[in-house]
Amino acid sequence: MGDISVETIDLELAILIRRITSANRKIGHLDRSAYLLLHRIIAKGPAGAKVLADEFQLDISTVSRQTAALEQKGYVYRIPDPLDGRAYTLQITELGKTEFFEHKEARIERISEVLEEWSDEERKLFGQLLRKYNRSSIKK
């Protein structure tokens, strides 16, 4: 049998994912991939599908489908690359910003309710550990 702490983390991550997935169905119009892509464009500026695929460690065809859905909803638009007619970057629209920030506010409110009885130190530590976990590389 493996390390009990790793088994606990595995179970708790599965529960966390289920809770978040369930809660997000009741919040706004953005799914997880849309939220992350819009967040990235807001935080770092326009980007092409290849850059986004590299940053999210996804196949470019997956990101292309996800960004096409965002474009169809009017959340992003394409900026053609003047040097390569096939290439483009994606910029967020005002509608995309509105949807993103409304969705983010609802998510933050929901998380705040769950963490209401936690101390500032506990919330800070939890955030730091989640960030560390999410930025740790997965060995193949």
Short mmCIF file of N, CA, C and O in Angstrom, two decimals:
data_model
loop_
_atom_site.label_atom_id
_atom_site.label_comp_id
_atom_site.label_asym_id
_atom_site.label_seq_id
_atom_site.Cartn_x
_atom_site.Cartn_y
_atom_site.Cartn_z
N MET A 1 0.84 -1.18 0.00
CA MET A 1 0.00 0.00 0.00
C MET A 1 0.88 1.24 0.00
O MET A 1 1.94 1.25 0.60
N GLY A 2 0.43 2.30 -0.66
CA GLY A 2 1.20 3.53 -0.78
C GLY A 2 1.09 4.43 0.42
O GLY A 2 0.53 4.07 1.46
N ASP A 3 1.68 5.56 0.30
CA ASP A 3 1.67 6.60 1.34
C ASP A 3 0.24 7.03 1.62
O ASP A 3 -0.49 7.46 0.73
N ILE A 4 -0.19 6.94 2.88
CA ILE A 4 -1.56 7.26 3.27
C ILE A 4 -1.88 8.73 2.99
O ILE A 4 -3.01 9.06 2.65
N SER A 5 -0.90 9.61 3.11
CA SER A 5 -1.16 11.03 2.84
C SER A 5 -1.48 11.25 1.36
O SER A 5 -2.34 12.06 1.02
N VAL A 6 -0.82 10.51 0.48
CA VAL A 6 -1.10 10.63 -0.95
C VAL A 6 -2.49 10.07 -1.26
O VAL A 6 -3.24 10.64 -2.06
N GLU A 7 -2.87 8.99 -0.59
CA GLU A 7 -4.21 8.44 -0.76
C GLU A 7 -5.27 9.43 -0.28
O GLU A 7 -6.31 9.60 -0.92
N THR A 8 -5.01 10.10 0.82
CA THR A 8 -5.93 11.11 1.34
C THR A 8 -6.06 12.27 0.34
O THR A 8 -7.16 12.73 0.05
N ILE A 9 -4.93 12.72 -0.19
CA ILE A 9 -4.94 13.81 -1.17
C ILE A 9 -5.74 13.39 -2.40
O ILE A 9 -6.54 14.17 -2.93
N ASP A 10 -5.52 12.16 -2.87
CA ASP A 10 -6.25 11.66 -4.04
C ASP A 10 -7.76 11.72 -3.81
O ASP A 10 -8.51 12.24 -4.65
N LEU A 11 -8.21 11.21 -2.68
CA LEU A 11 -9.64 11.21 -2.37
C LEU A 11 -10.17 12.63 -2.23
O LEU A 11 -11.22 12.98 -2.80
N GLU A 12 -9.45 13.47 -1.52
CA GLU A 12 -9.91 14.84 -1.30
C GLU A 12 -9.94 15.65 -2.59
O GLU A 12 -10.82 16.49 -2.80
N LEU A 13 -8.99 15.41 -3.50
CA LEU A 13 -9.02 16.08 -4.80
C LEU A 13 -10.24 15.65 -5.60
O LEU A 13 -10.89 16.47 -6.26
N ALA A 14 -10.55 14.36 -5.57
CA ALA A 14 -11.74 13.87 -6.28
C ALA A 14 -13.00 14.52 -5.74
O ALA A 14 -13.88 14.93 -6.51
N ILE A 15 -13.10 14.64 -4.42
CA ILE A 15 -14.26 15.29 -3.81
C ILE A 15 -14.29 16.77 -4.18
O ILE A 15 -15.35 17.31 -4.51
N LEU A 16 -13.14 17.43 -4.13
CA LEU A 16 -13.05 18.85 -4.50
C LEU A 16 -13.52 19.08 -5.93
O LEU A 16 -14.33 19.97 -6.20
N ILE A 17 -13.04 18.25 -6.84
CA ILE A 17 -13.43 18.39 -8.25
C ILE A 17 -14.94 18.18 -8.41
O ILE A 17 -15.60 18.93 -9.13
N ARG A 18 -15.49 17.18 -7.74
CA ARG A 18 -16.94 16.95 -7.81
C ARG A 18 -17.71 18.15 -7.27
O ARG A 18 -18.68 18.60 -7.88
N ARG A 19 -17.29 18.69 -6.14
CA ARG A 19 -17.99 19.84 -5.55
C ARG A 19 -17.93 21.06 -6.47
O ARG A 19 -18.93 21.74 -6.66
N ILE A 20 -16.76 21.30 -7.03
CA ILE A 20 -16.61 22.47 -7.90
C ILE A 20 -17.41 22.29 -9.18
O ILE A 20 -18.08 23.21 -9.62
N THR A 21 -17.35 21.11 -9.76
CA THR A 21 -18.10 20.84 -10.99
C THR A 21 -19.59 21.00 -10.75
O THR A 21 -20.30 21.63 -11.53
N SER A 22 -20.06 20.47 -9.64
CA SER A 22 -21.48 20.58 -9.29
C SER A 22 -21.88 22.03 -9.05
O SER A 22 -22.90 22.50 -9.54
N ALA A 23 -21.07 22.77 -8.31
CA ALA A 23 -21.37 24.17 -7.99
C ALA A 23 -21.33 25.04 -9.24
O ALA A 23 -22.17 25.93 -9.42
N ASN A 24 -20.39 24.78 -10.14
CA ASN A 24 -20.24 25.62 -11.33
C ASN A 24 -21.39 25.45 -12.31
O ASN A 24 -21.64 26.33 -13.13
N ARG A 25 -22.09 24.34 -12.25
CA ARG A 25 -23.26 24.15 -13.12
C ARG A 25 -24.34 25.17 -12.79
O ARG A 25 -25.16 25.50 -13.63
N LYS A 26 -24.33 25.64 -11.56
CA LYS A 26 -25.35 26.58 -11.11
C LYS A 26 -24.91 28.03 -11.25
O LYS A 26 -25.64 28.94 -10.91
N ILE A 27 -23.70 28.25 -11.74
CA ILE A 27 -23.14 29.60 -11.83
C ILE A 27 -22.90 29.96 -13.29
O ILE A 27 -22.10 29.33 -13.96
N GLY A 28 -23.56 30.98 -13.77
CA GLY A 28 -23.25 31.59 -15.06
C GLY A 28 -23.27 30.70 -16.27
O GLY A 28 -23.80 29.59 -16.26
N HIS A 29 -22.62 31.21 -17.32
CA HIS A 29 -22.65 30.56 -18.62
C HIS A 29 -21.30 29.99 -19.04
O HIS A 29 -21.18 29.45 -20.13
N LEU A 30 -20.29 30.12 -18.19
CA LEU A 30 -18.95 29.70 -18.59
C LEU A 30 -18.61 28.33 -18.01
O LEU A 30 -18.77 28.10 -16.82
N ASP A 31 -18.11 27.46 -18.87
CA ASP A 31 -17.59 26.20 -18.36
C ASP A 31 -16.13 26.44 -17.93
O ASP A 31 -15.59 27.52 -18.11
N ARG A 32 -15.52 25.43 -17.37
CA ARG A 32 -14.16 25.56 -16.83
C ARG A 32 -13.16 26.00 -17.89
O ARG A 32 -12.35 26.90 -17.65
N SER A 33 -13.20 25.41 -19.07
CA SER A 33 -12.22 25.77 -20.10
C SER A 33 -12.42 27.22 -20.56
O SER A 33 -11.44 27.94 -20.75
N ALA A 34 -13.66 27.65 -20.71
CA ALA A 34 -13.92 29.04 -21.10
C ALA A 34 -13.41 30.00 -20.04
O ALA A 34 -12.78 31.02 -20.35
N TYR A 35 -13.67 29.68 -18.79
CA TYR A 35 -13.22 30.53 -17.68
C TYR A 35 -11.69 30.66 -17.69
O TYR A 35 -11.15 31.76 -17.59
N LEU A 36 -11.00 29.55 -17.85
CA LEU A 36 -9.54 29.57 -17.84
C LEU A 36 -8.97 30.31 -19.04
O LEU A 36 -8.02 31.09 -18.91
N LEU A 37 -9.54 30.09 -20.22
CA LEU A 37 -9.04 30.78 -21.42
C LEU A 37 -9.28 32.29 -21.33
O LEU A 37 -8.39 33.08 -21.65
N LEU A 38 -10.47 32.68 -20.91
CA LEU A 38 -10.75 34.11 -20.77
C LEU A 38 -9.87 34.73 -19.70
O LEU A 38 -9.36 35.85 -19.87
N HIS A 39 -9.66 34.02 -18.61
CA HIS A 39 -8.78 34.52 -17.54
C HIS A 39 -7.38 34.76 -18.10
O HIS A 39 -6.77 35.80 -17.84
N ARG A 40 -6.88 33.82 -18.87
CA ARG A 40 -5.54 33.93 -19.45
C ARG A 40 -5.43 35.16 -20.35
O ARG A 40 -4.47 35.92 -20.30
N ILE A 41 -6.43 35.36 -21.21
CA ILE A 41 -6.39 36.49 -22.14
C ILE A 41 -6.49 37.81 -21.38
O ILE A 41 -5.79 38.78 -21.71
N ILE A 42 -7.31 37.86 -20.36
CA ILE A 42 -7.42 39.08 -19.54
C ILE A 42 -6.11 39.35 -18.81
O ILE A 42 -5.63 40.48 -18.76
N ALA A 43 -5.52 38.30 -18.24
CA ALA A 43 -4.32 38.47 -17.42
C ALA A 43 -3.07 38.79 -18.23
O ALA A 43 -2.26 39.62 -17.83
N LYS A 44 -2.93 38.16 -19.40
CA LYS A 44 -1.68 38.29 -20.15
C LYS A 44 -1.83 38.91 -21.54
O LYS A 44 -0.84 39.08 -22.24
N GLY A 45 -3.06 39.17 -21.96
CA GLY A 45 -3.27 39.78 -23.27
C GLY A 45 -3.56 38.76 -24.36
O GLY A 45 -3.60 37.55 -24.11
N PRO A 46 -3.78 39.28 -25.58
CA PRO A 46 -4.13 38.41 -26.71
C PRO A 46 -3.11 37.30 -26.92
O PRO A 46 -1.92 37.48 -26.67
N ALA A 47 -3.61 36.15 -27.38
CA ALA A 47 -2.75 35.00 -27.64
C ALA A 47 -3.36 34.14 -28.73
O ALA A 47 -4.58 34.10 -28.89
N GLY A 48 -2.51 33.45 -29.44
CA GLY A 48 -2.96 32.50 -30.45
C GLY A 48 -3.21 31.13 -29.85
O GLY A 48 -2.84 30.85 -28.71
N ALA A 49 -3.84 30.28 -30.64
CA ALA A 49 -4.20 28.94 -30.16
C ALA A 49 -2.96 28.13 -29.78
O ALA A 49 -2.98 27.40 -28.78
N LYS A 50 -1.87 28.28 -30.52
CA LYS A 50 -0.65 27.52 -30.20
C LYS A 50 -0.09 27.94 -28.84
O LYS A 50 0.28 27.10 -28.04
N VAL A 51 -0.04 29.23 -28.59
CA VAL A 51 0.46 29.73 -27.30
C VAL A 51 -0.43 29.21 -26.17
O VAL A 51 0.06 28.73 -25.14
N LEU A 52 -1.74 29.30 -26.36
CA LEU A 52 -2.68 28.82 -25.34
C LEU A 52 -2.53 27.32 -25.11
O LEU A 52 -2.53 26.85 -23.97
N ALA A 53 -2.39 26.58 -26.20
CA ALA A 53 -2.22 25.12 -26.09
C ALA A 53 -0.95 24.80 -25.30
O ALA A 53 -0.97 23.93 -24.42
N ASP A 54 0.13 25.50 -25.60
CA ASP A 54 1.39 25.27 -24.87
C ASP A 54 1.23 25.61 -23.39
O ASP A 54 1.66 24.85 -22.53
N GLU A 55 0.63 26.74 -23.09
CA GLU A 55 0.49 27.17 -21.70
C GLU A 55 -0.40 26.23 -20.89
O GLU A 55 -0.13 25.99 -19.72
N PHE A 56 -1.45 25.71 -21.51
CA PHE A 56 -2.37 24.82 -20.80
C PHE A 56 -2.01 23.34 -20.96
O PHE A 56 -2.71 22.47 -20.46
N GLN A 57 -0.93 23.09 -21.71
CA GLN A 57 -0.47 21.73 -21.97
C GLN A 57 -1.59 20.88 -22.58
O GLN A 57 -1.89 19.78 -22.13
N LEU A 58 -2.22 21.46 -23.60
CA LEU A 58 -3.30 20.78 -24.32
C LEU A 58 -2.94 20.67 -25.79
O LEU A 58 -2.09 21.40 -26.30
N ASP A 59 -3.62 19.79 -26.49
CA ASP A 59 -3.47 19.66 -27.92
C ASP A 59 -4.05 20.90 -28.59
O ASP A 59 -5.09 21.42 -28.16
N ILE A 60 -3.42 21.37 -29.63
CA ILE A 60 -3.88 22.60 -30.31
C ILE A 60 -5.30 22.44 -30.86
O ILE A 60 -6.08 23.39 -30.87
N SER A 61 -5.67 21.22 -31.27
CA SER A 61 -7.03 21.01 -31.79
C SER A 61 -8.07 21.20 -30.67
O SER A 61 -9.16 21.72 -30.92
N THR A 62 -7.72 20.82 -29.45
CA THR A 62 -8.63 21.01 -28.31
C THR A 62 -8.83 22.50 -28.05
O THR A 62 -9.96 22.97 -27.89
N VAL A 63 -7.73 23.24 -28.00
CA VAL A 63 -7.81 24.68 -27.76
C VAL A 63 -8.53 25.37 -28.92
O VAL A 63 -9.33 26.28 -28.69
N SER A 64 -8.31 24.93 -30.13
CA SER A 64 -8.99 25.53 -31.28
C SER A 64 -10.51 25.35 -31.17
O SER A 64 -11.27 26.28 -31.45
N ARG A 65 -10.96 24.17 -30.76
CA ARG A 65 -12.40 23.94 -30.56
C ARG A 65 -12.94 24.84 -29.45
O ARG A 65 -14.01 25.43 -29.58
N GLN A 66 -12.20 24.92 -28.35
CA GLN A 66 -12.65 25.72 -27.22
C GLN A 66 -12.71 27.21 -27.58
O GLN A 66 -13.66 27.90 -27.23
N THR A 67 -11.71 27.69 -28.30
CA THR A 67 -11.70 29.11 -28.67
C THR A 67 -12.74 29.40 -29.75
O THR A 67 -13.32 30.49 -29.76
N ALA A 68 -13.01 28.44 -30.61
CA ALA A 68 -14.07 28.62 -31.61
C ALA A 68 -15.42 28.79 -30.93
O ALA A 68 -16.24 29.62 -31.34
N ALA A 69 -15.64 28.02 -29.87
CA ALA A 69 -16.90 28.15 -29.10
C ALA A 69 -16.98 29.52 -28.45
O ALA A 69 -18.06 30.15 -28.44
N LEU A 70 -15.87 30.01 -27.93
CA LEU A 70 -15.85 31.36 -27.33
C LEU A 70 -16.12 32.42 -28.39
O LEU A 70 -16.84 33.40 -28.14
N GLU A 71 -15.56 32.23 -29.55
CA GLU A 71 -15.77 33.18 -30.64
C GLU A 71 -17.23 33.18 -31.10
O GLU A 71 -17.84 34.23 -31.31
N GLN A 72 -17.81 32.00 -31.20
CA GLN A 72 -19.21 31.87 -31.61
C GLN A 72 -20.15 32.57 -30.63
O GLN A 72 -21.15 33.15 -31.02
N LYS A 73 -19.81 32.55 -29.35
CA LYS A 73 -20.63 33.21 -28.34
C LYS A 73 -20.37 34.71 -28.27
O LYS A 73 -21.06 35.42 -27.54
N GLY A 74 -19.38 35.17 -29.00
CA GLY A 74 -19.07 36.60 -29.00
C GLY A 74 -18.18 37.04 -27.85
O GLY A 74 -18.10 38.22 -27.53
N TYR A 75 -17.48 36.08 -27.20
CA TYR A 75 -16.63 36.40 -26.07
C TYR A 75 -15.21 36.80 -26.48
O TYR A 75 -14.51 37.46 -25.72
N VAL A 76 -14.78 36.35 -27.65
CA VAL A 76 -13.46 36.70 -28.18
C VAL A 76 -13.60 36.97 -29.68
O VAL A 76 -14.59 36.59 -30.30
N TYR A 77 -12.59 37.64 -30.22
CA TYR A 77 -12.52 37.82 -31.67
C TYR A 77 -11.09 37.61 -32.12
O TYR A 77 -10.15 37.72 -31.33
N ARG A 78 -10.94 37.29 -33.40
CA ARG A 78 -9.62 37.00 -33.96
C ARG A 78 -8.97 38.27 -34.49
O ARG A 78 -9.62 39.09 -35.14
N ILE A 79 -7.67 38.37 -34.23
CA ILE A 79 -6.86 39.43 -34.80
C ILE A 79 -5.89 38.73 -35.76
O ILE A 79 -5.03 37.97 -35.32
N PRO A 80 -6.06 38.96 -37.07
CA PRO A 80 -5.19 38.27 -38.04
C PRO A 80 -3.72 38.68 -37.88
O PRO A 80 -3.42 39.83 -37.59
N ASP A 81 -2.84 37.73 -38.11
CA ASP A 81 -1.41 38.00 -38.10
C ASP A 81 -1.05 38.58 -39.47
O ASP A 81 -1.28 37.94 -40.49
N PRO A 82 -0.49 39.79 -39.51
CA PRO A 82 -0.19 40.41 -40.80
C PRO A 82 0.88 39.67 -41.61
O PRO A 82 0.93 39.79 -42.83
N LEU A 83 1.70 38.87 -40.95
CA LEU A 83 2.77 38.15 -41.64
C LEU A 83 2.36 36.75 -42.09
O LEU A 83 2.96 36.20 -43.00
N ASP A 84 1.37 36.18 -41.44
CA ASP A 84 0.92 34.83 -41.75
C ASP A 84 -0.60 34.83 -41.79
O ASP A 84 -1.25 34.88 -40.75
N GLY A 85 -1.17 34.77 -42.97
CA GLY A 85 -2.61 34.85 -43.14
C GLY A 85 -3.40 33.77 -42.42
O GLY A 85 -4.59 33.93 -42.17
N ARG A 86 -2.75 32.67 -42.09
CA ARG A 86 -3.45 31.58 -41.39
C ARG A 86 -3.45 31.79 -39.88
O ARG A 86 -4.32 31.28 -39.19
N ALA A 87 -2.47 32.51 -39.38
CA ALA A 87 -2.32 32.68 -37.93
C ALA A 87 -3.16 33.86 -37.42
O ALA A 87 -3.48 34.77 -38.18
N TYR A 88 -3.48 33.81 -36.16
CA TYR A 88 -4.26 34.88 -35.53
C TYR A 88 -4.03 34.84 -34.02
O TYR A 88 -3.55 33.85 -33.48
N THR A 89 -4.38 35.93 -33.38
CA THR A 89 -4.43 35.95 -31.93
C THR A 89 -5.87 36.24 -31.53
O THR A 89 -6.65 36.76 -32.32
N LEU A 90 -6.18 35.89 -30.30
CA LEU A 90 -7.54 36.09 -29.79
C LEU A 90 -7.54 37.22 -28.78
O LEU A 90 -6.69 37.27 -27.90
N GLN A 91 -8.51 38.10 -28.91
CA GLN A 91 -8.71 39.21 -27.98
C GLN A 91 -10.10 39.06 -27.38
O GLN A 91 -11.03 38.62 -28.06
N ILE A 92 -10.24 39.43 -26.15
CA ILE A 92 -11.54 39.33 -25.48
C ILE A 92 -12.43 40.52 -25.84
O ILE A 92 -11.93 41.63 -26.02
N THR A 93 -13.71 40.28 -25.98
CA THR A 93 -14.68 41.34 -26.27
C THR A 93 -15.23 41.90 -24.96
O THR A 93 -15.00 41.33 -23.88
N GLU A 94 -15.96 42.99 -25.05
CA GLU A 94 -16.62 43.54 -23.87
C GLU A 94 -17.61 42.54 -23.28
O GLU A 94 -17.69 42.39 -22.06
N LEU A 95 -18.33 41.83 -24.14
CA LEU A 95 -19.24 40.79 -23.67
C LEU A 95 -18.47 39.70 -22.93
O LEU A 95 -18.89 39.24 -21.87
N GLY A 96 -17.34 39.30 -23.48
CA GLY A 96 -16.51 38.29 -22.84
C GLY A 96 -16.03 38.74 -21.47
O GLY A 96 -16.04 37.98 -20.51
N LYS A 97 -15.61 40.01 -21.37
CA LYS A 97 -15.18 40.55 -20.08
C LYS A 97 -16.34 40.55 -19.08
O LYS A 97 -16.17 40.16 -17.92
N THR A 98 -17.50 40.99 -19.54
CA THR A 98 -18.67 41.03 -18.66
C THR A 98 -19.01 39.64 -18.15
O THR A 98 -19.21 39.43 -16.95
N GLU A 99 -19.09 38.66 -19.06
CA GLU A 99 -19.40 37.28 -18.67
C GLU A 99 -18.35 36.75 -17.71
O GLU A 99 -18.68 36.11 -16.71
N PHE A 100 -17.08 37.01 -18.02
CA PHE A 100 -16.00 36.51 -17.17
C PHE A 100 -16.10 37.08 -15.76
O PHE A 100 -16.06 36.33 -14.78
N PHE A 101 -16.21 38.39 -15.65
CA PHE A 101 -16.20 39.01 -14.33
C PHE A 101 -17.46 38.67 -13.52
O PHE A 101 -17.38 38.51 -12.30
N GLU A 102 -18.60 38.54 -14.17
CA GLU A 102 -19.81 38.11 -13.46
C GLU A 102 -19.64 36.68 -12.95
O GLU A 102 -20.01 36.36 -11.81
N HIS A 103 -19.10 35.82 -13.79
CA HIS A 103 -18.88 34.42 -13.41
C HIS A 103 -17.85 34.34 -12.29
O HIS A 103 -18.04 33.61 -11.31
N LYS A 104 -16.77 35.11 -12.41
CA LYS A 104 -15.73 35.11 -11.39
C LYS A 104 -16.30 35.58 -10.04
O LYS A 104 -16.03 34.97 -9.00
N GLU A 105 -17.10 36.63 -10.07
CA GLU A 105 -17.70 37.14 -8.83
C GLU A 105 -18.57 36.08 -8.17
O GLU A 105 -18.51 35.90 -6.95
N ALA A 106 -19.36 35.37 -8.96
CA ALA A 106 -20.22 34.31 -8.40
C ALA A 106 -19.37 33.18 -7.83
O ALA A 106 -19.68 32.63 -6.77
N ARG A 107 -18.28 32.82 -8.51
CA ARG A 107 -17.38 31.77 -8.00
C ARG A 107 -16.75 32.19 -6.68
O ARG A 107 -16.71 31.41 -5.73
N ILE A 108 -16.25 33.43 -6.64
CA ILE A 108 -15.59 33.94 -5.43
C ILE A 108 -16.57 33.97 -4.27
O ILE A 108 -16.23 33.59 -3.14
N GLU A 109 -17.80 34.40 -4.55
CA GLU A 109 -18.83 34.43 -3.51
C GLU A 109 -19.08 33.03 -2.96
O GLU A 109 -19.18 32.82 -1.75
N ARG A 110 -19.17 32.07 -3.86
CA ARG A 110 -19.42 30.68 -3.45
C ARG A 110 -18.28 30.12 -2.61
O ARG A 110 -18.49 29.50 -1.58
N ILE A 111 -17.06 30.37 -3.06
CA ILE A 111 -15.90 29.88 -2.32
C ILE A 111 -15.81 30.57 -0.96
O ILE A 111 -15.51 29.94 0.05
N SER A 112 -16.08 31.87 -0.94
CA SER A 112 -16.05 32.63 0.32
C SER A 112 -17.04 32.07 1.34
O SER A 112 -16.74 32.01 2.54
N GLU A 113 -18.21 31.65 0.86
CA GLU A 113 -19.20 31.05 1.76
C GLU A 113 -18.67 29.77 2.39
O GLU A 113 -18.85 29.54 3.59
N VAL A 114 -18.00 28.95 1.58
CA VAL A 114 -17.46 27.68 2.09
C VAL A 114 -16.35 27.94 3.10
O VAL A 114 -16.24 27.25 4.11
N LEU A 115 -15.54 28.97 2.84
CA LEU A 115 -14.39 29.25 3.70
C LEU A 115 -14.68 30.26 4.80
O LEU A 115 -13.77 30.72 5.48
N GLU A 116 -15.95 30.58 4.97
CA GLU A 116 -16.36 31.62 5.91
C GLU A 116 -15.78 31.43 7.32
O GLU A 116 -15.38 32.40 7.96
N GLU A 117 -15.74 30.22 7.79
CA GLU A 117 -15.28 29.96 9.15
C GLU A 117 -13.79 29.68 9.24
O GLU A 117 -13.27 29.40 10.32
N TRP A 118 -13.09 29.76 8.11
CA TRP A 118 -11.65 29.54 8.10
C TRP A 118 -10.95 30.84 8.51
O TRP A 118 -11.40 31.93 8.18
N SER A 119 -9.81 30.71 9.14
CA SER A 119 -9.02 31.89 9.49
C SER A 119 -8.31 32.41 8.24
O SER A 119 -8.19 31.69 7.23
N ASP A 120 -7.84 33.63 8.31
CA ASP A 120 -7.08 34.20 7.20
C ASP A 120 -5.84 33.34 6.90
O ASP A 120 -5.50 33.13 5.74
N GLU A 121 -5.20 32.86 7.94
CA GLU A 121 -4.01 32.02 7.77
C GLU A 121 -4.34 30.72 7.06
O GLU A 121 -3.59 30.27 6.19
N GLU A 122 -5.47 30.10 7.42
CA GLU A 122 -5.87 28.85 6.77
C GLU A 122 -6.18 29.08 5.29
O GLU A 122 -5.76 28.28 4.44
N ARG A 123 -6.89 30.15 4.98
CA ARG A 123 -7.20 30.45 3.57
C ARG A 123 -5.92 30.71 2.78
O ARG A 123 -5.77 30.22 1.65
N LYS A 124 -5.02 31.46 3.37
CA LYS A 124 -3.75 31.78 2.69
C LYS A 124 -2.95 30.51 2.44
O LYS A 124 -2.46 30.28 1.33
N LEU A 125 -2.83 29.66 3.45
CA LEU A 125 -2.07 28.41 3.31
C LEU A 125 -2.71 27.49 2.27
O LEU A 125 -2.02 26.91 1.44
N PHE A 126 -4.04 27.38 2.31
CA PHE A 126 -4.74 26.54 1.33
C PHE A 126 -4.48 27.04 -0.09
O PHE A 126 -4.17 26.25 -0.99
N GLY A 127 -4.55 28.34 -0.29
CA GLY A 127 -4.26 28.92 -1.60
C GLY A 127 -2.83 28.65 -2.04
O GLY A 127 -2.58 28.30 -3.20
N GLN A 128 -1.89 28.81 -1.12
CA GLN A 128 -0.48 28.57 -1.45
C GLN A 128 -0.24 27.11 -1.82
O GLN A 128 0.48 26.82 -2.79
N LEU A 129 -0.84 26.20 -1.08
CA LEU A 129 -0.65 24.78 -1.36
C LEU A 129 -1.33 24.36 -2.67
O LEU A 129 -0.77 23.56 -3.44
N LEU A 130 -2.52 24.90 -2.94
CA LEU A 130 -3.17 24.61 -4.22
C LEU A 130 -2.33 25.12 -5.39
O LEU A 130 -2.16 24.44 -6.40
N ARG A 131 -1.81 26.34 -5.24
CA ARG A 131 -0.95 26.91 -6.30
C ARG A 131 0.27 26.02 -6.51
O ARG A 131 0.64 25.71 -7.65
N LYS A 132 0.91 25.61 -5.43
CA LYS A 132 2.10 24.76 -5.54
C LYS A 132 1.75 23.44 -6.23
O LYS A 132 2.46 22.99 -7.14
N TYR A 133 0.64 22.83 -5.84
CA TYR A 133 0.21 21.58 -6.47
C TYR A 133 -0.05 21.78 -7.96
O TYR A 133 0.41 21.01 -8.79
N ASN A 134 -0.78 22.82 -8.30
CA ASN A 134 -1.16 23.06 -9.69
C ASN A 134 0.01 23.43 -10.58
O ASN A 134 -0.06 23.26 -11.79
N ARG A 135 1.08 23.92 -10.00
CA ARG A 135 2.24 24.30 -10.80
C ARG A 135 3.35 23.23 -10.78
O ARG A 135 4.37 23.39 -11.42
N SER A 136 3.11 22.16 -10.05
CA SER A 136 4.06 21.05 -10.03
C SER A 136 3.94 20.29 -11.34
O SER A 136 2.84 20.09 -11.85
N SER A 137 5.07 19.90 -11.88
CA SER A 137 5.04 19.18 -13.16
C SER A 137 4.68 17.72 -12.94
O SER A 137 5.00 17.13 -11.90
N ILE A 138 3.99 17.18 -13.92
CA ILE A 138 3.61 15.78 -13.89
C ILE A 138 4.64 15.01 -14.70
O ILE A 138 4.89 15.31 -15.88
N LYS A 139 5.25 14.01 -14.09
CA LYS A 139 6.25 13.21 -14.78
C LYS A 139 5.55 12.13 -15.59
O LYS A 139 4.66 11.47 -15.10
N LYS A 140 5.99 12.00 -16.81
CA LYS A 140 5.36 11.00 -17.70
C LYS A 140 6.18 9.75 -17.77
O LYS A 140 7.31 9.68 -17.58
#
